[in-house]
Amino acid sequence: MDSIIGIDLGTTNSAVAYLTDDGPTIIPNALGGRLTPSVVALDEGGRVLVGAAAKEYQVVRPDRCASLFKRWMGSDRTVTIGGKTFTPEDLSGLVLRSLKADAEAFFQRPVTRAVITVPAYFNDTQRKATIAAGRIAGLTVERILNEPTAAAIAYGFQGVDENKVILVFDLGGGTFDVSVVEQFDGTLEVRSSAGETALGGEDFTRALAARVLESVGLPFERAEATLPLVVARVLQQCERAKCQLSREESTTVRVPGADGELAGGKEVAVGREQLQKWIAPILGRIETPIRRVLADARLTREKIDEVILVGGATRMPLVVRRVRELFGKEPHGRLNPDEVVALGAAVQAGLVQRNAAVNDLVVTDVSPFTLGVEVSKEYGQEIQNGFFDPIIDRNTVIPVSRVKSYSTMQPNQTTISIKVYQGESRKTQENLLLGEFDVTGIPPGPKGQEVAIRFTYDLNGVIEVEATIVATKKTVSHVIARHAKGLSEAAIRKAVRDMEKLKTHPRDEEKNHYLLSRAERLYKELAAAPRRHLGALIDGFEAALESREPDAIGRHREALEYFVAEFDADNDDPTGNSYE
Ligand code: AMP
């Protein structure tokens, strides 16, 4: 039987892992890296680049690159790069396709099945979008798993017999999730989850970039509209500076000139203290989900035995300090916060596959939202619309199926419209509409004819709704798919065909493309003298690639690698990707 892989499809970085007898293990990508940046580029030859090469290319050709698209999964937004338009599902599909290729190269056989993680707070539409992205990549998505649950599984995989309550604090590039997990007798039980789909390290980078640009007289929004190259370069510099400030007290950010060239730009000094002051208001947004997750688990902060940190942004000292203050204990970071979600996904893949290594493990999860329908209420003679009536309460253990009866409000009413919502507000207006459908054929008669509505929430967090007219036993089933947002079945099939047509570079050339992208970016950064030398080296390497002469390629590559390693030394790459 082929292996099921576990994939962390992240906002900033993605990773793929599988379960061995000794536990979950990360599968390296073509560059030997353990993390693959979730960046997609279309190069000038119309070929797709994914990962570290695309991330480097983004600095010099932002118009040909897309990143952070996970934030738009399941929405109607599209991204045009290199003159071609992509949905967020297409772009995620290309990242998944690249991870699938890494796994296939590793196992030396086809891989077609995967467990993919999503933020716990992803809604039905976003989860379906992730399943669609899997299909676009040629993967059958065996399970959608919540990221904090995956992290808890990775930690709980060993030592699951200990009884304790864990809080998983997951602050990634674009999302914040928090879950309370109870561990007892070989069981990991998620008690509650909460979060925010638009809060993460990228917000800190942008906040820093805004201050830096402001300090040279450029308001961020105006610069974004008029000087995209400058903004792309400043964001890259700020991302680096932000990570550096997790280790050091101060650093500098170079703001390029209007042409995007660093050589003619200015240097701005930033300190850790300053950065912390700027991001503190954004970080304050973690508190509401934390309060809620504890209230839903019916626990106080003191009852948390262990806090686990997940996500790259938890490397920031300020984040660690806030967590320590909030829970009065030192948070745990035994496993690499960038890898722990993929490792947990691999264990879940083992559970799906009934792998003997995880025989004794039981994992249960919850639905992070309340799900229900819109109802009208009768106040005397008056009927008021737009009320939300919950059918499945948030933090109910999944899978779950609940039924509730509703009645017609008019005599001879033969149709009722069912509008399915997700959210916590009393009014549907403030909740998210997931889908709607009509139940027709109710026999004419007095008002009060009953229709039973059943909601089923499966292990992936995907919902199915069924309505039965009680008098006739006629049932209407509805998988919520015909929503304005999200892809229809036909659209997914078309996306699969379209993305298949897009070519990537042969795998053994990926290192060359990464080296070239990095060299091009460095070229823009260097002063005149070394850049002339670098230019000659790039020309030589490109000519060697054209010639297809292995000896010439090797020689020129070595010279270019040597130069790049020398001049780009402070640009340490947390993904571990390398062209060496
Ligand atoms: P993830 O989505 O978990 O891959 O997290 C990515 C986010 O973590 C990005 O916003 C990174 O900038 C951020 N990040 C990674 N390493 C560090 C670091 N050393 N200090 C601060 N932020 C970091």
Coordinates of C-alpha atoms and ligand atoms in Angstrom, one line a residue:
M1 CA 0.0 0.0 0.0
D2 CA 1.3 3.5 -0.8
S3 CA 2.2 5.8 2.0
I4 CA -0.1 8.6 3.0
I5 CA 1.8 11.7 3.6
G6 CA 1.1 14.5 6.1
I7 CA 1.2 18.0 4.8
D8 CA 1.3 21.3 6.6
L9 CA 0.1 23.7 4.0
G10 CA 1.2 26.9 5.6
T11 CA 0.7 30.6 4.9
T12 CA 4.4 31.3 4.7
N13 CA 6.1 27.8 4.6
S14 CA 4.8 24.3 4.0
A15 CA 6.2 21.0 5.0
V16 CA 5.6 17.3 4.2
A17 CA 6.3 14.3 6.5
Y18 CA 5.6 10.6 6.9
L19 CA 5.4 8.1 9.7
T20 CA 8.2 5.7 10.3
D21 CA 8.5 3.0 13.0
D22 CA 10.5 5.5 15.0
G23 CA 8.0 8.3 14.7
P24 CA 7.1 11.1 12.2
T25 CA 9.9 12.4 9.9
I26 CA 10.1 15.4 7.6
I27 CA 10.7 14.7 3.9
P28 CA 13.3 17.1 2.4
N29 CA 12.5 19.1 -0.8
A30 CA 14.7 19.2 -4.0
L31 CA 17.0 21.7 -2.4
G32 CA 17.4 19.6 0.7
G33 CA 15.3 22.0 2.8
R34 CA 12.8 20.9 5.4
L35 CA 10.4 23.7 4.7
T36 CA 9.2 24.9 1.4
P37 CA 8.2 28.6 1.2
S38 CA 4.5 28.8 0.0
V39 CA 5.5 31.0 -2.9
V40 CA 4.6 30.4 -6.5
A41 CA 6.2 32.1 -9.5
L42 CA 5.8 32.0 -13.2
D43 CA 9.2 32.6 -14.8
E44 CA 9.7 34.4 -18.1
G45 CA 9.6 31.1 -19.9
G46 CA 6.1 30.4 -18.5
R47 CA 7.3 27.7 -16.2
V48 CA 6.2 27.4 -12.6
L49 CA 8.7 27.8 -9.7
V50 CA 7.7 26.9 -6.2
G51 CA 9.4 27.4 -2.9
A52 CA 12.8 29.0 -2.2
A53 CA 13.5 29.8 -5.8
A54 CA 10.1 31.5 -6.2
K55 CA 10.7 33.4 -2.9
E56 CA 14.0 34.8 -4.2
Y57 CA 12.5 35.6 -7.6
Q58 CA 9.7 37.5 -5.8
V59 CA 12.2 40.2 -4.7
V60 CA 13.2 41.0 -8.2
R61 CA 9.9 40.2 -10.1
P62 CA 7.0 40.6 -7.6
D63 CA 4.7 40.9 -10.7
R64 CA 5.5 37.2 -11.5
C65 CA 5.1 35.8 -8.0
A66 CA 2.4 35.1 -5.5
S67 CA 2.5 34.5 -1.8
L68 CA 0.2 34.5 1.3
F69 CA -2.6 33.1 -0.9
K70 CA -3.7 30.8 1.9
R71 CA -5.3 33.9 3.4
W72 CA -7.7 34.0 0.4
M73 CA -8.6 30.3 0.2
G74 CA -12.3 29.8 -0.5
S75 CA -12.8 33.5 -1.5
D76 CA -13.5 34.9 -4.9
R77 CA -10.1 36.7 -5.0
T78 CA -7.8 35.8 -7.8
V79 CA -4.1 36.6 -8.3
T80 CA -2.6 37.5 -11.7
I81 CA 1.1 36.7 -12.1
G82 CA 3.0 36.8 -15.4
G83 CA -0.2 37.6 -17.2
K84 CA -2.0 34.5 -16.0
T85 CA -4.8 34.5 -13.4
F86 CA -4.9 32.0 -10.6
T87 CA -7.4 31.2 -7.8
P88 CA -5.9 30.7 -4.3
E89 CA -6.8 27.0 -4.8
D90 CA -4.7 26.8 -8.0
L91 CA -1.7 28.4 -6.2
S92 CA -2.1 26.1 -3.1
G93 CA -2.5 23.2 -5.6
L94 CA 0.9 24.1 -7.1
V95 CA 2.5 24.1 -3.7
L96 CA 1.0 20.8 -2.9
R97 CA 2.1 19.4 -6.3
S98 CA 5.6 20.4 -5.5
L99 CA 5.4 18.7 -2.0
K100 CA 3.9 15.6 -3.7
A101 CA 6.9 15.5 -6.1
D102 CA 9.3 15.8 -3.2
A103 CA 7.6 12.8 -1.5
E104 CA 7.6 10.8 -4.7
A105 CA 11.3 11.5 -5.2
F106 CA 11.9 10.4 -1.7
F107 CA 9.9 7.2 -1.9
Q108 CA 10.7 6.5 -5.5
R109 CA 7.1 5.7 -6.2
P110 CA 3.9 7.6 -6.8
V111 CA 2.1 9.2 -3.8
T112 CA -1.6 10.0 -4.2
R113 CA -3.0 10.3 -0.7
A114 CA -2.5 13.0 1.9
V115 CA -3.6 14.4 5.2
I116 CA -3.5 18.2 5.0
T117 CA -3.7 20.5 7.9
V118 CA -5.7 23.8 8.1
P119 CA -6.1 26.4 10.9
A120 CA -8.7 25.2 13.3
Y121 CA -10.6 28.4 12.6
F122 CA -10.9 27.6 8.8
N123 CA -14.6 27.6 7.9
D124 CA -16.4 25.1 5.7
T125 CA -15.7 27.0 2.5
Q126 CA -11.9 27.2 3.3
R127 CA -11.8 23.5 4.2
K128 CA -13.4 22.6 0.9
A129 CA -11.1 24.9 -0.9
T130 CA -8.2 23.0 0.7
I131 CA -9.6 19.7 -0.5
A132 CA -10.0 21.2 -4.0
A133 CA -6.3 22.3 -3.9
G134 CA -5.4 18.8 -3.0
R135 CA -7.3 17.5 -6.0
I136 CA -5.7 20.1 -8.3
A137 CA -2.3 18.7 -7.1
G138 CA -3.4 15.1 -7.9
L139 CA -3.9 14.1 -4.3
T140 CA -6.8 12.5 -2.6
V141 CA -7.2 14.3 0.7
E142 CA -7.8 11.5 3.2
R143 CA -8.4 13.9 6.1
I144 CA -8.4 17.6 6.8
L145 CA -6.8 18.0 10.2
N146 CA -6.8 21.1 12.4
E147 CA -3.3 22.5 12.9
P148 CA -3.3 22.8 16.7
T149 CA -4.6 19.3 16.9
A150 CA -1.8 18.1 14.7
A151 CA 0.7 19.9 17.0
A152 CA -0.8 18.2 20.0
I153 CA -0.6 14.8 18.2
A154 CA 3.1 15.4 17.5
Y155 CA 3.7 16.1 21.1
G156 CA 1.3 13.5 22.4
F157 CA 2.7 10.8 20.1
Q158 CA 5.2 9.9 22.8
G159 CA 4.2 10.0 26.4
V160 CA 0.5 9.9 25.7
D161 CA -0.1 8.0 28.9
E162 CA 0.6 11.0 31.0
N163 CA -2.6 12.8 32.1
K164 CA -2.5 16.5 31.5
V165 CA -4.2 19.5 30.0
I166 CA -2.3 21.2 27.2
L167 CA -2.9 24.5 25.5
V168 CA -1.6 24.7 22.0
F169 CA -0.7 28.3 21.0
D170 CA -0.2 28.5 17.3
L171 CA 0.9 31.8 15.8
G172 CA 2.0 31.3 12.2
G173 CA 2.6 33.6 9.3
G174 CA -1.1 34.5 8.8
T175 CA -3.3 32.8 11.3
F176 CA -3.6 32.4 15.0
D177 CA -5.2 29.3 16.6
V178 CA -5.5 28.2 20.1
S179 CA -6.7 24.9 21.4
V180 CA -7.2 23.2 24.7
V181 CA -6.3 19.5 24.5
E182 CA -6.8 16.9 27.3
Q183 CA -4.4 14.0 27.3
F184 CA -5.4 10.9 29.2
D185 CA -5.1 7.1 28.9
G186 CA -3.8 7.1 25.4
T187 CA -6.4 9.6 24.2
L188 CA -5.9 13.1 23.0
E189 CA -9.2 15.0 23.3
V190 CA -9.5 18.5 21.9
R191 CA -11.8 20.2 24.3
S192 CA -12.1 23.6 22.5
S193 CA -10.6 25.6 19.7
A194 CA -10.7 29.3 18.9
G195 CA -8.7 31.7 16.7
E196 CA -8.4 34.4 14.1
T197 CA -7.9 33.7 10.4
A198 CA -6.0 37.0 9.8
L199 CA -3.4 37.4 12.5
G200 CA 0.2 36.3 12.3
G201 CA 3.9 37.1 11.7
E202 CA 3.1 38.7 8.3
D203 CA 1.2 41.4 10.2
F204 CA 4.3 42.1 12.3
T205 CA 6.5 42.3 9.2
R206 CA 4.0 44.7 7.6
A207 CA 3.8 46.9 10.7
L208 CA 7.6 47.1 10.7
A209 CA 7.7 47.9 7.0
A210 CA 5.1 50.6 7.4
R211 CA 7.2 52.3 10.1
V212 CA 10.4 52.0 8.1
L213 CA 8.8 53.4 5.0
E214 CA 7.2 56.2 7.0
S215 CA 10.6 57.1 8.5
V216 CA 11.8 57.9 4.9
G217 CA 8.6 59.9 4.1
L218 CA 6.7 57.1 2.2
P219 CA 3.2 56.2 3.6
F220 CA 2.9 52.4 3.2
E221 CA -0.4 52.4 1.2
R222 CA 0.8 55.0 -1.3
A223 CA 4.1 53.2 -1.7
E224 CA 2.3 49.9 -2.3
A225 CA 0.3 51.4 -5.1
T226 CA 3.0 53.4 -6.8
L227 CA 6.3 51.7 -5.9
P228 CA 5.6 47.9 -5.7
L229 CA 9.3 47.0 -6.2
V230 CA 10.4 49.2 -3.3
V231 CA 7.7 47.7 -1.1
A232 CA 8.6 44.1 -2.1
R233 CA 12.2 44.9 -1.2
V234 CA 11.4 46.6 2.1
L235 CA 9.1 43.7 3.1
Q236 CA 11.9 41.2 2.4
Q237 CA 14.3 43.3 4.4
C238 CA 11.8 43.7 7.3
E239 CA 11.1 40.0 7.3
R240 CA 14.8 39.4 7.7
A241 CA 15.2 42.2 10.3
K242 CA 12.2 40.9 12.3
C243 CA 13.7 37.4 12.6
Q244 CA 17.1 38.9 13.4
L245 CA 15.5 40.9 16.2
S246 CA 14.4 37.7 17.8
R247 CA 18.1 37.0 18.4
E248 CA 19.7 40.4 18.6
E249 CA 18.9 43.8 20.1
S250 CA 19.2 45.9 17.0
T251 CA 19.6 45.7 13.2
T252 CA 19.2 47.8 10.1
V253 CA 16.8 47.8 7.2
R254 CA 17.9 49.0 3.8
V255 CA 15.3 51.0 1.9
P256 CA 16.0 51.0 -1.8
G257 CA 15.8 54.0 -4.1
A258 CA 12.7 54.5 -6.2
D259 CA 14.1 52.0 -8.8
G260 CA 14.1 49.3 -6.2
E261 CA 17.9 49.2 -6.1
L262 CA 19.4 48.9 -2.6
A263 CA 22.7 50.4 -3.7
G264 CA 21.2 53.9 -4.0
G265 CA 19.0 53.6 -0.9
K266 CA 19.0 54.5 2.7
E267 CA 19.7 52.6 5.9
V268 CA 17.2 52.7 8.8
A269 CA 18.1 51.4 12.2
V270 CA 15.5 49.4 14.2
G271 CA 15.8 48.0 17.7
R272 CA 14.0 45.1 19.4
E273 CA 12.3 47.5 21.9
Q274 CA 10.9 49.6 19.0
L275 CA 9.6 46.6 17.1
Q276 CA 7.9 45.3 20.3
K277 CA 6.2 48.6 20.9
W278 CA 4.9 48.7 17.3
I279 CA 3.6 45.1 17.3
A280 CA 2.1 45.1 20.8
P281 CA -1.3 46.3 19.7
I282 CA -1.5 43.6 17.0
L283 CA -0.4 40.9 19.5
G284 CA -3.1 42.1 21.9
R285 CA -5.6 40.4 19.5
I286 CA -4.6 37.0 20.8
E287 CA -6.4 37.6 24.1
T288 CA -10.0 37.3 23.0
P289 CA -9.6 33.8 21.5
I290 CA -7.6 32.7 24.5
R291 CA -10.4 33.8 26.9
R292 CA -12.9 32.0 24.7
V293 CA -11.1 28.8 24.4
L294 CA -10.7 28.6 28.2
A295 CA -14.3 29.5 28.8
D296 CA -15.5 26.8 26.3
A297 CA -13.2 24.2 28.0
R298 CA -14.6 25.4 31.3
L299 CA -11.1 25.9 32.6
T300 CA -9.2 28.7 34.2
R301 CA -5.6 29.6 33.2
E302 CA -4.2 27.9 36.3
K303 CA -5.6 24.5 35.1
I304 CA -3.3 24.4 32.1
D305 CA -0.4 22.0 32.8
E306 CA 1.6 22.7 29.7
V307 CA 1.7 25.4 26.9
I308 CA 3.0 24.3 23.5
L309 CA 4.3 26.9 21.1
V310 CA 3.7 26.3 17.4
G311 CA 4.3 28.5 14.3
G312 CA 7.3 30.6 13.3
A313 CA 6.1 33.8 15.0
T314 CA 6.4 32.1 18.4
R315 CA 10.1 32.6 18.0
M316 CA 9.7 36.2 18.9
P317 CA 10.8 37.0 22.5
L318 CA 7.8 39.3 22.9
V319 CA 5.4 36.5 22.0
V320 CA 7.0 34.1 24.5
R321 CA 6.9 36.8 27.2
R322 CA 3.2 37.4 26.6
V323 CA 2.5 33.7 26.8
R324 CA 4.5 33.4 30.0
E325 CA 2.6 36.3 31.5
L326 CA -0.8 35.0 30.5
F327 CA -0.3 31.5 31.8
G328 CA 2.3 32.0 34.5
K329 CA 4.6 29.2 33.2
E330 CA 7.4 28.7 30.7
P331 CA 6.0 27.5 27.4
H332 CA 7.3 24.4 25.7
G333 CA 9.2 24.3 22.5
R334 CA 10.7 20.8 22.4
L335 CA 9.8 20.2 18.8
N336 CA 10.6 22.7 16.0
P337 CA 7.6 25.0 15.8
D338 CA 7.9 25.1 12.1
E339 CA 7.8 21.4 11.7
V340 CA 5.5 20.2 14.4
V341 CA 2.3 20.5 12.4
A342 CA 3.6 18.4 9.5
L343 CA 4.9 15.8 12.0
G344 CA 1.4 15.6 13.6
A345 CA -0.2 15.3 10.2
A346 CA 2.1 12.4 9.5
V347 CA 1.0 10.7 12.7
Q348 CA -2.6 11.3 11.6
A349 CA -1.8 9.8 8.2
G350 CA -0.6 6.7 10.1
L351 CA -3.9 6.6 12.0
V352 CA -5.8 6.7 8.7
Q353 CA -3.6 3.9 7.4
R354 CA -3.9 1.9 10.6
N355 CA -0.1 2.0 11.0
A356 CA 1.0 -0.3 13.9
A357 CA 3.2 2.5 15.3
V358 CA 0.1 4.4 16.4
N359 CA -2.2 1.5 17.4
D360 CA -2.8 2.8 20.8
L361 CA -3.5 6.4 20.0
V362 CA -7.1 7.8 19.9
V363 CA -7.6 11.4 18.8
T364 CA -10.9 13.4 19.1
D365 CA -11.5 16.9 17.8
V366 CA -14.2 19.5 17.9
S367 CA -16.1 21.8 15.6
P368 CA -14.7 25.3 16.3
F369 CA -17.9 27.1 15.2
T370 CA -21.6 27.1 15.9
L371 CA -23.7 26.0 12.9
G372 CA -27.3 26.6 12.4
V373 CA -30.1 28.0 10.2
E374 CA -31.9 31.3 9.8
V375 CA -35.3 31.5 11.3
S376 CA -38.1 34.1 11.6
K377 CA -39.7 34.9 14.9
E378 CA -43.3 35.9 15.6
Y379 CA -43.8 38.8 17.9
G380 CA -47.7 39.1 18.2
Q381 CA -48.9 39.9 14.7
E382 CA -45.4 40.8 13.5
I383 CA -42.9 38.4 11.9
Q384 CA -39.2 39.4 12.2
N385 CA -36.6 37.7 10.0
G386 CA -32.8 37.2 10.3
F387 CA -32.4 35.3 13.5
F388 CA -29.7 32.6 13.9
D389 CA -30.9 29.3 15.4
P390 CA -27.9 27.0 16.4
I391 CA -28.2 23.3 15.6
I392 CA -24.6 22.2 16.4
D393 CA -22.9 24.3 19.1
R394 CA -19.3 25.2 18.8
N395 CA -16.8 22.9 20.4
T396 CA -19.0 19.8 20.0
V397 CA -17.0 16.6 19.5
I398 CA -16.9 15.6 15.8
P399 CA -18.1 13.7 13.9
V400 CA -21.6 14.8 15.0
S401 CA -25.1 14.7 13.6
R402 CA -27.9 16.7 15.1
V403 CA -31.5 17.2 14.0
K404 CA -33.9 20.0 14.8
S405 CA -37.5 20.5 13.7
Y406 CA -38.9 23.7 12.2
S407 CA -42.5 24.6 11.2
T408 CA -44.1 26.5 8.3
M409 CA -45.4 30.0 9.4
Q410 CA -48.2 30.5 6.8
P411 CA -51.2 28.4 5.9
N412 CA -50.7 26.5 2.7
Q413 CA -47.0 27.2 2.7
T414 CA -45.4 24.6 0.4
T415 CA -41.8 25.7 0.3
I416 CA -39.3 26.7 2.9
S417 CA -35.9 28.2 2.2
I418 CA -33.0 26.9 4.3
K419 CA -30.1 29.2 4.9
V420 CA -27.2 27.6 6.6
Y421 CA -24.9 29.9 8.7
Q422 CA -21.8 29.6 10.8
G423 CA -21.0 32.0 13.6
E424 CA -21.7 33.1 17.2
S425 CA -24.0 36.0 16.7
R426 CA -27.8 36.0 17.4
K427 CA -28.4 37.7 14.1
T428 CA -27.5 35.9 10.8
Q429 CA -26.4 39.2 9.3
E430 CA -23.3 39.0 11.5
N431 CA -22.6 35.4 10.8
L432 CA -21.2 33.7 7.7
L433 CA -23.7 32.3 5.1
L434 CA -22.4 28.9 4.1
G435 CA -25.2 28.0 1.6
E436 CA -28.9 27.9 1.0
F437 CA -31.5 25.6 -0.6
D438 CA -35.2 25.2 -0.9
V439 CA -37.4 22.4 0.4
T440 CA -40.4 22.1 -1.8
G441 CA -43.4 19.9 -1.9
I442 CA -44.7 20.5 1.6
P443 CA -48.4 19.4 1.5
P444 CA -50.8 22.4 1.7
G445 CA -52.5 22.7 5.0
P446 CA -52.6 24.8 8.2
K447 CA -49.4 26.5 9.3
G448 CA -47.1 24.5 11.6
Q449 CA -46.2 21.7 9.0
E450 CA -42.9 20.2 10.3
V451 CA -39.6 20.0 8.5
A452 CA -36.7 18.2 10.3
I453 CA -33.2 19.6 9.5
R454 CA -30.3 17.4 10.1
F455 CA -26.7 18.8 10.2
T456 CA -23.8 16.4 9.9
Y457 CA -20.3 17.6 10.6
D458 CA -17.7 15.1 9.5
L459 CA -14.1 14.5 10.7
N460 CA -12.8 17.0 8.2
G461 CA -15.0 19.7 9.5
V462 CA -17.1 19.6 6.4
I463 CA -20.9 19.9 6.7
E464 CA -23.8 18.2 5.1
V465 CA -27.4 19.3 5.6
E466 CA -30.5 17.2 5.1
A467 CA -34.1 18.3 5.4
T468 CA -37.1 15.9 5.7
I469 CA -40.7 16.9 5.4
V470 CA -42.2 15.0 8.3
A471 CA -45.7 14.5 6.8
T472 CA -44.4 12.9 3.5
K473 CA -41.0 11.6 4.7
K474 CA -39.5 13.3 1.6
T475 CA -35.8 14.1 2.1
V476 CA -33.7 16.8 0.4
S477 CA -29.9 16.3 0.9
H478 CA -27.5 19.1 0.5
V479 CA -23.7 19.2 0.6
I480 CA -23.0 22.8 0.8
A481 CA -21.2 23.4 -2.4
R482 CA -23.3 25.8 -4.4
H483 CA -22.1 28.7 -2.5
A484 CA -21.1 31.9 -4.3
K485 CA -17.7 31.5 -2.9
G486 CA -15.7 28.3 -3.4
L487 CA -15.3 26.2 -6.5
S488 CA -18.0 24.1 -8.1
E489 CA -17.2 20.5 -9.2
A490 CA -16.9 21.7 -12.8
A491 CA -14.5 24.5 -11.8
I492 CA -12.3 22.1 -9.9
R493 CA -12.1 19.8 -12.9
K494 CA -11.2 22.7 -15.1
A495 CA -8.5 23.8 -12.6
V496 CA -7.1 20.3 -12.5
R497 CA -6.7 20.4 -16.3
D498 CA -5.3 24.0 -16.4
M499 CA -2.7 23.4 -13.7
E500 CA -1.7 20.2 -15.3
K501 CA -0.8 22.1 -18.4
L502 CA 1.6 24.4 -16.5
K503 CA 5.1 23.0 -16.7
T504 CA 7.7 23.0 -14.0
H505 CA 11.5 22.8 -14.4
P506 CA 12.9 19.3 -14.2
R507 CA 13.6 18.4 -10.6
D508 CA 17.3 18.1 -11.0
E509 CA 17.4 21.7 -12.3
E510 CA 15.7 23.2 -9.2
K511 CA 19.0 23.9 -7.5
N512 CA 20.2 25.8 -10.5
H513 CA 17.1 28.0 -10.5
Y514 CA 17.3 28.7 -6.8
L515 CA 21.0 29.7 -7.3
L516 CA 20.1 32.0 -10.2
S517 CA 17.2 33.6 -8.4
R518 CA 19.3 34.2 -5.4
A519 CA 22.2 35.6 -7.5
E520 CA 19.8 37.9 -9.3
R521 CA 18.5 39.3 -6.0
L522 CA 22.0 39.7 -4.6
Y523 CA 23.1 41.5 -7.8
K524 CA 20.5 44.2 -7.1
E525 CA 21.8 44.6 -3.6
L526 CA 25.6 44.9 -4.2
A527 CA 27.7 47.9 -4.8
A528 CA 29.1 48.6 -8.3
A529 CA 32.5 46.7 -8.1
P530 CA 31.4 43.3 -6.7
R531 CA 28.2 43.4 -8.7
R532 CA 30.2 43.7 -12.0
H533 CA 31.9 40.5 -11.0
L534 CA 28.7 38.8 -10.0
G535 CA 27.1 39.9 -13.3
A536 CA 29.9 38.1 -15.2
L537 CA 29.5 35.0 -13.1
I538 CA 25.7 34.9 -13.7
D539 CA 26.3 35.4 -17.5
G540 CA 28.8 32.5 -17.4
F541 CA 26.4 30.2 -15.5
E542 CA 23.5 31.0 -17.9
A543 CA 25.7 30.4 -20.9
A544 CA 26.8 27.1 -19.4
L545 CA 23.2 26.1 -18.7
E546 CA 22.3 26.9 -22.3
S547 CA 25.3 24.7 -23.6
R548 CA 24.0 21.7 -21.5
E549 CA 27.6 20.7 -21.0
P550 CA 27.8 19.1 -17.6
D551 CA 31.4 20.0 -17.0
A552 CA 30.9 23.7 -17.9
I553 CA 27.7 23.8 -15.8
G554 CA 29.5 22.3 -12.8
R555 CA 32.5 24.7 -13.1
H556 CA 30.4 27.9 -13.5
R557 CA 28.0 26.8 -10.8
E558 CA 30.8 26.3 -8.3
A559 CA 32.2 29.8 -9.0
L560 CA 28.8 31.4 -8.6
E561 CA 27.9 29.4 -5.5
Y562 CA 31.2 30.5 -3.9
F563 CA 30.5 34.1 -4.6
V564 CA 26.9 34.1 -3.4
A565 CA 27.8 32.2 -0.2
E566 CA 30.5 34.8 0.5
F567 CA 28.4 37.9 -0.2
D568 CA 25.0 36.7 1.0
A569 CA 26.3 35.3 4.3
D570 CA 24.0 37.2 6.7
N571 CA 20.9 36.1 4.9
D572 CA 20.4 33.0 7.0
D573 CA 17.5 30.9 5.7
P574 CA 15.3 29.2 8.3
T575 CA 13.9 26.8 5.7
G576 CA 17.2 25.0 5.4
N577 CA 17.0 25.2 1.6
S578 CA 20.3 25.1 -0.2
Y579 CA 21.7 24.9 -3.7
E580 CA 24.8 23.1 -2.4
Ligands
AMP1 P1 4.6 29.6 9.9 O1 3.3 30.0 9.2 O2 4.4 28.8 11.1 O3 5.6 29.0 8.9 O4 5.2 30.9 10.4 C1 5.8 31.8 9.6 C2 6.0 33.2 10.3 O5 6.9 33.1 11.4 C3 6.5 34.2 9.4 O6 5.7 35.4 9.6 C4 7.9 34.4 9.8 O7 8.3 35.7 9.6 C5 7.8 34.1 11.3 N1 9.1 33.8 11.9 C6 9.9 32.7 11.5 N2 11.0 32.7 12.2 C7 11.0 33.8 13.0 C8 11.9 34.4 14.0 N3 13.1 33.9 14.3 N4 11.5 35.5 14.6 C9 10.3 36.1 14.3 N5 9.4 35.6 13.4 C10 9.7 34.5 12.8

